[in-house]
PDB file of N, CA and C in Angstrom:
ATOM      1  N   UNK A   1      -9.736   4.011  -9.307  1.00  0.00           N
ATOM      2  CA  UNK A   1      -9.035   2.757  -9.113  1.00  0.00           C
ATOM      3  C   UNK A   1      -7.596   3.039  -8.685  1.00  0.00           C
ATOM      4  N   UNK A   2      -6.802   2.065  -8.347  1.00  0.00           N
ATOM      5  CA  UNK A   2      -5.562   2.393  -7.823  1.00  0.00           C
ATOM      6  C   UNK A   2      -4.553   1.831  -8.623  1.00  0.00           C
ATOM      7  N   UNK A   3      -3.192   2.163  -8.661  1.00  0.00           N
ATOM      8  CA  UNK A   3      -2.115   1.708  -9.083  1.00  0.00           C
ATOM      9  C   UNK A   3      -1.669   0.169  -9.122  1.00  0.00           C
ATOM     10  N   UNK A   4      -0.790  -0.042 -10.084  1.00  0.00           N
ATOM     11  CA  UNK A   4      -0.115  -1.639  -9.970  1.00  0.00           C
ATOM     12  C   UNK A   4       0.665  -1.557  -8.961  1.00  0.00           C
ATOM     13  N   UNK A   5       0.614  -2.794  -8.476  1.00  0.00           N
ATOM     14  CA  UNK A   5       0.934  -3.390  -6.847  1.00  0.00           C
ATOM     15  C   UNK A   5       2.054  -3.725  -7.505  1.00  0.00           C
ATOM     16  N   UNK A   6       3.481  -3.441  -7.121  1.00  0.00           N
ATOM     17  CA  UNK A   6       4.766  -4.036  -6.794  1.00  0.00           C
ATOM     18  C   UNK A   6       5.341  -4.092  -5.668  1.00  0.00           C
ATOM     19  N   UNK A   7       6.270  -5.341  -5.362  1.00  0.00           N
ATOM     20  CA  UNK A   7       6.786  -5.716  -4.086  1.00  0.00           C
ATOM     21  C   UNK A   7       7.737  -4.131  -3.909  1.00  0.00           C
ATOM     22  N   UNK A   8       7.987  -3.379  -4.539  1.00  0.00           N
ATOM     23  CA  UNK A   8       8.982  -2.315  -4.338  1.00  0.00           C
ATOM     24  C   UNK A   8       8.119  -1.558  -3.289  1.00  0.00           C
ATOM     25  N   UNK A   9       8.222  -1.362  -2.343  1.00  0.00           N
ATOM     26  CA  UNK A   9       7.633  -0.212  -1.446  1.00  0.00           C
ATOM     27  C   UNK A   9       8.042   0.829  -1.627  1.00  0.00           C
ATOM     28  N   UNK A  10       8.926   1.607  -2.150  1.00  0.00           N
ATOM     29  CA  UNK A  10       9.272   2.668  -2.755  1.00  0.00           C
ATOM     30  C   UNK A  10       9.045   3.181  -4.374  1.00  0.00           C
ATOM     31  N   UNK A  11       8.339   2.171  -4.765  1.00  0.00           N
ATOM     32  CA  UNK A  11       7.599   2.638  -6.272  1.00  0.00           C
ATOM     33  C   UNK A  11       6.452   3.910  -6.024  1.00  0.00           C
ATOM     34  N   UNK A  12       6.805   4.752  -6.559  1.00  0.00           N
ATOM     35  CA  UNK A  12       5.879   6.339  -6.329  1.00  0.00           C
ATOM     36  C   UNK A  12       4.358   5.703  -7.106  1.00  0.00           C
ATOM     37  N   UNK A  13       4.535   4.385  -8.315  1.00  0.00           N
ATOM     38  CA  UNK A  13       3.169   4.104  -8.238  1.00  0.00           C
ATOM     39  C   UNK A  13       2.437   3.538  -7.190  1.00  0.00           C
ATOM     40  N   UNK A  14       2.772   3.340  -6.209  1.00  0.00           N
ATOM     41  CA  UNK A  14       2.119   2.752  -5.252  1.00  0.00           C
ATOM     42  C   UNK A  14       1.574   3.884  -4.367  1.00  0.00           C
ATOM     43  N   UNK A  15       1.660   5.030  -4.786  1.00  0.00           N
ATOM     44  CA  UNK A  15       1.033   6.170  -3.823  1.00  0.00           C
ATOM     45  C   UNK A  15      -0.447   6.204  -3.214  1.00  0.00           C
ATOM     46  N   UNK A  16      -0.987   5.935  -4.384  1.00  0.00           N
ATOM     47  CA  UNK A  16      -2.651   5.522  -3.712  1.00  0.00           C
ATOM     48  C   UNK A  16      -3.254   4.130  -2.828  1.00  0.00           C
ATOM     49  N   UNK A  17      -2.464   3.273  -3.621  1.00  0.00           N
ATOM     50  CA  UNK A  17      -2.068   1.541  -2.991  1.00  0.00           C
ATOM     51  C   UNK A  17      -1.682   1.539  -1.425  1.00  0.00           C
ATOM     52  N   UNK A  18      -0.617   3.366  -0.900  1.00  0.00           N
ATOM     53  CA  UNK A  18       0.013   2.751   0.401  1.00  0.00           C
ATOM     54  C   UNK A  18      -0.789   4.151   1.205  1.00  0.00           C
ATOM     55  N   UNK A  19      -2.175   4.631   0.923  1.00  0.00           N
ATOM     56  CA  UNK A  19      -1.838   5.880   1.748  1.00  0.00           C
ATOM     57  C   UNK A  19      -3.307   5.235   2.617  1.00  0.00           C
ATOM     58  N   UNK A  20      -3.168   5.889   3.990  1.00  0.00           N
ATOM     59  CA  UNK A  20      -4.008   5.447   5.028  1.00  0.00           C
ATOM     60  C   UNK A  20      -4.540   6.773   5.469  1.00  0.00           C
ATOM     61  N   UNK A  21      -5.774   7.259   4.936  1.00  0.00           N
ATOM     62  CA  UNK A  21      -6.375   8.404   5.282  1.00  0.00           C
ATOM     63  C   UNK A  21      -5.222   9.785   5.480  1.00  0.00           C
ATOM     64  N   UNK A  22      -5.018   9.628   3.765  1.00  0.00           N
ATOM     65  CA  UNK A  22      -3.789  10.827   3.433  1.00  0.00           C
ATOM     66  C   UNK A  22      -2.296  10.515   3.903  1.00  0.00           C
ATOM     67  N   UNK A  23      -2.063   9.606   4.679  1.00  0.00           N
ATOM     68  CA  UNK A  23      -1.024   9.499   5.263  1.00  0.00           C
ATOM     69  C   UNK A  23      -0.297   8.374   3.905  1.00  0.00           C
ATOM     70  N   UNK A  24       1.084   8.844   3.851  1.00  0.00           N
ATOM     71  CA  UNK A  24       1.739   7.806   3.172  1.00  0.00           C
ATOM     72  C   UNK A  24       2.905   6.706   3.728  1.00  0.00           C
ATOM     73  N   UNK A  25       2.458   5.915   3.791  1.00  0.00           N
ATOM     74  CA  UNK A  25       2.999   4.634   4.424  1.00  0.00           C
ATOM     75  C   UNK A  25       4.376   4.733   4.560  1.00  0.00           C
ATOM     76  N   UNK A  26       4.632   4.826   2.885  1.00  0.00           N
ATOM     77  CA  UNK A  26       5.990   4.181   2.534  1.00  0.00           C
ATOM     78  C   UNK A  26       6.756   5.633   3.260  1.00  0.00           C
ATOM     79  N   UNK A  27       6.475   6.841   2.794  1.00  0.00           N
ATOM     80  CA  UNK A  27       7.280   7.589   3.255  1.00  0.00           C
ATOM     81  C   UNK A  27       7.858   7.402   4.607  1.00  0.00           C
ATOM     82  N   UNK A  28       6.939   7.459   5.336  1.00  0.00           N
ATOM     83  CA  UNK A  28       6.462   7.529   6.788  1.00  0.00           C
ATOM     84  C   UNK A  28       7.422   6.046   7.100  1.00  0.00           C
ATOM     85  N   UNK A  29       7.724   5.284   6.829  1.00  0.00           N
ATOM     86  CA  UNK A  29       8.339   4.278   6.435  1.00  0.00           C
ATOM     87  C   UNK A  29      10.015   4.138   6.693  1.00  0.00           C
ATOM     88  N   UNK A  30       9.953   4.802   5.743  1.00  0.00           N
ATOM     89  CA  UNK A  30      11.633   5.051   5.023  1.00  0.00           C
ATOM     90  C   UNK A  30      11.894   5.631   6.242  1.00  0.00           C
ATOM     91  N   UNK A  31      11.671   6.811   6.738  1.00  0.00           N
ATOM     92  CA  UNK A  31      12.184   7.810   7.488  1.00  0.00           C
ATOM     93  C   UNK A  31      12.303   7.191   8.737  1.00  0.00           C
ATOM     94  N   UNK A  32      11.112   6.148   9.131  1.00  0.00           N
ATOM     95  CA  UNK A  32      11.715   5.814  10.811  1.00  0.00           C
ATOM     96  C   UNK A  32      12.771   4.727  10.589  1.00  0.00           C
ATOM     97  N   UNK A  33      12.749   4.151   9.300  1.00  0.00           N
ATOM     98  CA  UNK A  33      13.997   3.068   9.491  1.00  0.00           C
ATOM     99  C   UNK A  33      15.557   3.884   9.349  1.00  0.00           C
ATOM    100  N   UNK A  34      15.287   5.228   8.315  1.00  0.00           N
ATOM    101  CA  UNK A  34      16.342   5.853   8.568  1.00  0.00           C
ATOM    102  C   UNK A  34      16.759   6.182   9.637  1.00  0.00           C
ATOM    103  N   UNK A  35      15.998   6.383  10.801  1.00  0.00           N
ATOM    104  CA  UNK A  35      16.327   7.170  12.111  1.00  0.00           C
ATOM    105  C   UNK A  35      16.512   5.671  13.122  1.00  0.00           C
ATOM    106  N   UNK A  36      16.957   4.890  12.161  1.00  0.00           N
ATOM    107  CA  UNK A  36      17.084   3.680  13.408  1.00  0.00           C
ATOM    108  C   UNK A  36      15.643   2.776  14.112  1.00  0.00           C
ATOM    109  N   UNK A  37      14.471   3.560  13.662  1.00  0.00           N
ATOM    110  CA  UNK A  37      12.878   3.106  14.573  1.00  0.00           C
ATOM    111  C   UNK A  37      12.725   2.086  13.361  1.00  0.00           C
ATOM    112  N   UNK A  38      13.056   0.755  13.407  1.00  0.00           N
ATOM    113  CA  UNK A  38      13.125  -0.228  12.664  1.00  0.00           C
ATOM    114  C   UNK A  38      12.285  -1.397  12.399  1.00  0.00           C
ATOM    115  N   UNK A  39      11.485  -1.179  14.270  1.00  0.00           N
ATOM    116  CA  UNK A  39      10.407  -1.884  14.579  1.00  0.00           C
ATOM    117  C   UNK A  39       8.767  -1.168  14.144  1.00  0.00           C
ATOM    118  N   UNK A  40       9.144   0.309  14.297  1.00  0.00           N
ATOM    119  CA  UNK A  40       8.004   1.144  13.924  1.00  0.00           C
ATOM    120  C   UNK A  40       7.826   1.186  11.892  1.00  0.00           C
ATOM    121  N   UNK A  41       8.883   1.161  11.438  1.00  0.00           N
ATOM    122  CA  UNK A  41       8.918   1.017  10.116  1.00  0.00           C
ATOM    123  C   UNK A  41       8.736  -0.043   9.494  1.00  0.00           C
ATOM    124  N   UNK A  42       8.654  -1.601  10.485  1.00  0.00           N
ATOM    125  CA  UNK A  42       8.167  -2.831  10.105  1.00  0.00           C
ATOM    126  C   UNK A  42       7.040  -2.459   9.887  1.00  0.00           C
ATOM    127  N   UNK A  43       6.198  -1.788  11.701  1.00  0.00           N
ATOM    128  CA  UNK A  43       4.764  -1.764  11.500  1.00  0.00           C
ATOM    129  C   UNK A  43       3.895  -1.541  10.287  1.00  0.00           C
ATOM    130  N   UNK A  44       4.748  -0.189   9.991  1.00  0.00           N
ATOM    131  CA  UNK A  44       4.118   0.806   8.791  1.00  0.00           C
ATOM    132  C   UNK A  44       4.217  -0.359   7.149  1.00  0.00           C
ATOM    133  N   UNK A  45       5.469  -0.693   7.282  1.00  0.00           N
ATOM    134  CA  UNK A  45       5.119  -1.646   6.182  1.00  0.00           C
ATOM    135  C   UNK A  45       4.109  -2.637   6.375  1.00  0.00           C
ATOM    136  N   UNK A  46       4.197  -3.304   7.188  1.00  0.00           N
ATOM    137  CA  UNK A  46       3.087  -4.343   7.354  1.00  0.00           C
ATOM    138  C   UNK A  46       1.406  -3.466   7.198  1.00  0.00           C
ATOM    139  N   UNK A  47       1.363  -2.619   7.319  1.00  0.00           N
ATOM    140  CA  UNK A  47       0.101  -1.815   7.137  1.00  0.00           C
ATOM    141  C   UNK A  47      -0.336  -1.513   5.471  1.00  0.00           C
ATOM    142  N   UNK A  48       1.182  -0.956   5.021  1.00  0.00           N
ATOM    143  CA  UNK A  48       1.175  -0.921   3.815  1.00  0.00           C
ATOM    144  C   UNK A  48       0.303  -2.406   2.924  1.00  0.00           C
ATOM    145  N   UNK A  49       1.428  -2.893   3.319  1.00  0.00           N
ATOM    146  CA  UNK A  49       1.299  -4.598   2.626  1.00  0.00           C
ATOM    147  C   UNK A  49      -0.895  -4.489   3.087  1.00  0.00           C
ATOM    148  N   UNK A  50      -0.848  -4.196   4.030  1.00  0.00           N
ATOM    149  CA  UNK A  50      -2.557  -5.517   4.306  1.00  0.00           C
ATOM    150  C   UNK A  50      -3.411  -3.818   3.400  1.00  0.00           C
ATOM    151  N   UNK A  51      -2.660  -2.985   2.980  1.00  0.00           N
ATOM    152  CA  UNK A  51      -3.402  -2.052   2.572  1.00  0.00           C
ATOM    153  C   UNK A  51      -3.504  -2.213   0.838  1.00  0.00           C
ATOM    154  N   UNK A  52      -2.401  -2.871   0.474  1.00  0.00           N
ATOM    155  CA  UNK A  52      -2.898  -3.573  -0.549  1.00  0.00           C
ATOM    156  C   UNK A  52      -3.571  -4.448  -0.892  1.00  0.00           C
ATOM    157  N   UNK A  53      -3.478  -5.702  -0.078  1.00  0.00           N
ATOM    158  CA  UNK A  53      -3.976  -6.798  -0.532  1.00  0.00           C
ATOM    159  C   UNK A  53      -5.383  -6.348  -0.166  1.00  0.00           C
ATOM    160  N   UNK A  54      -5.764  -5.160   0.392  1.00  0.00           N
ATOM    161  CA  UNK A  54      -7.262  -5.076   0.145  1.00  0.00           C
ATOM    162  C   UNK A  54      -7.878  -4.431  -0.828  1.00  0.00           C
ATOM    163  N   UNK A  55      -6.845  -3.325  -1.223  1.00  0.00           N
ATOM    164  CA  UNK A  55      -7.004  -3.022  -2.872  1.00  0.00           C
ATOM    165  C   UNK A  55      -6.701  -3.970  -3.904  1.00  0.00           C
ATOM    166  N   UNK A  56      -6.646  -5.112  -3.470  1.00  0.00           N
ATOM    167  CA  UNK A  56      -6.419  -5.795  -4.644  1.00  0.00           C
ATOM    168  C   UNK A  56      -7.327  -6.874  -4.676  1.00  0.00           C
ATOM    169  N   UNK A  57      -8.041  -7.030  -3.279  1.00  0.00           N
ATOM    170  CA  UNK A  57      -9.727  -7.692  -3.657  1.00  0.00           C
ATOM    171  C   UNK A  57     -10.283  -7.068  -3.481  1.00  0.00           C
ATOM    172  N   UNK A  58      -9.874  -5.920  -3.737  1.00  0.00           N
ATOM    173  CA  UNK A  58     -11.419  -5.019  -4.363  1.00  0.00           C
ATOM    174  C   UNK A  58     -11.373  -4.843  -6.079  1.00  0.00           C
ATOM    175  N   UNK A  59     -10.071  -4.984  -6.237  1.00  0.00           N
ATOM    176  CA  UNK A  59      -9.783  -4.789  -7.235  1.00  0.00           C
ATOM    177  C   UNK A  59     -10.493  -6.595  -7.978  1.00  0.00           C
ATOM    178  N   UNK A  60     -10.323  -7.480  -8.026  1.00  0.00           N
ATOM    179  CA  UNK A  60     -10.444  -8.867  -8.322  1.00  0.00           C
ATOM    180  C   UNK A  60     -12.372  -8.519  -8.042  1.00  0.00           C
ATOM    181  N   UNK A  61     -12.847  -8.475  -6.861  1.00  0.00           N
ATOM    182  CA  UNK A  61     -14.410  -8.188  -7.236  1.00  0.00           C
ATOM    183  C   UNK A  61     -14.645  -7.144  -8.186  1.00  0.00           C
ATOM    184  N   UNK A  62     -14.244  -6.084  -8.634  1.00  0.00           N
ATOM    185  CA  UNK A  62     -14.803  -5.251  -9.281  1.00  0.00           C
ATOM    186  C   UNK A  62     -14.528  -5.751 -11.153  1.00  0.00           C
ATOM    187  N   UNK A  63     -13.251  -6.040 -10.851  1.00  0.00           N
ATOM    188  CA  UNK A  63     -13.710  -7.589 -12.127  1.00  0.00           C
ATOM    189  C   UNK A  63     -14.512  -7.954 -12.459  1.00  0.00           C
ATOM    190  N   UNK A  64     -14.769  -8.878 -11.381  1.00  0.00           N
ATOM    191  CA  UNK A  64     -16.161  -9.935 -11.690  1.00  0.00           C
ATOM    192  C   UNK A  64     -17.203  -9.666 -11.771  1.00  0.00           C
ATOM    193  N   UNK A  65     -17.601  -8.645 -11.054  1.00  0.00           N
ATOM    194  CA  UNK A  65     -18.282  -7.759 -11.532  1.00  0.00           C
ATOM    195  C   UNK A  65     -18.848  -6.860 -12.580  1.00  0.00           C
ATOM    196  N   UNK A  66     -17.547  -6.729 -13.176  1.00  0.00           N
ATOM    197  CA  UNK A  66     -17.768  -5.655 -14.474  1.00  0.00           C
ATOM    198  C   UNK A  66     -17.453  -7.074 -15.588  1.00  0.00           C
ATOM    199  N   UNK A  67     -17.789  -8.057 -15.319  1.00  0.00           N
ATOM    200  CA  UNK A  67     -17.655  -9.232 -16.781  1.00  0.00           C
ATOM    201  C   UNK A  67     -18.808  -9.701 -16.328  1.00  0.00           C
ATOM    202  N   UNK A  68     -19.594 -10.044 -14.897  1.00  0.00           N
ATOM    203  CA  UNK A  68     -21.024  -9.797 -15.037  1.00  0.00           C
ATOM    204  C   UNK A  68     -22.031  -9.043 -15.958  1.00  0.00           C
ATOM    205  N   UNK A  69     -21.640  -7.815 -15.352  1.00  0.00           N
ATOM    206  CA  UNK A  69     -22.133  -6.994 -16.652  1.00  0.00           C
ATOM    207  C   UNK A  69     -22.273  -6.039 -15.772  1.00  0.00           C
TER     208      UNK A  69
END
């Protein structure tokens, strides 16, 4: 299962929450907005973000699931 979701994109719990086939979002992130690539570091967040909200209905079915029985 994965980590608690906070709006912080720089919470190190979010490591499993932001990584896209090993790759880590947020890092990957930080660094192009540091270097000024501001539009490329939107992207990556916005990837982040839809990379949660799908761990987090998976997370909400596996719920309902496990109170199914």
């Amino acid at each position: 299962m994965t980590g608690p979701v906070k709006s912080d994109i720089g919470d190190p719990r979010l490591v499993f929450n932001n990584h896209l086939g090993g790759i880590d979002l947020n890092k990957i992130g930080k660094e192009l907005f540091s270097e000024g690539k501001y539009e490329e570091a939107l992207e990556k967040y916005e990837q982040s973000l839809e990379i949660r909200r799908k761990n987090s209905n998976l997370l909400d079915i596996a719920s309902c699931l496990n109170a199914i029985g």
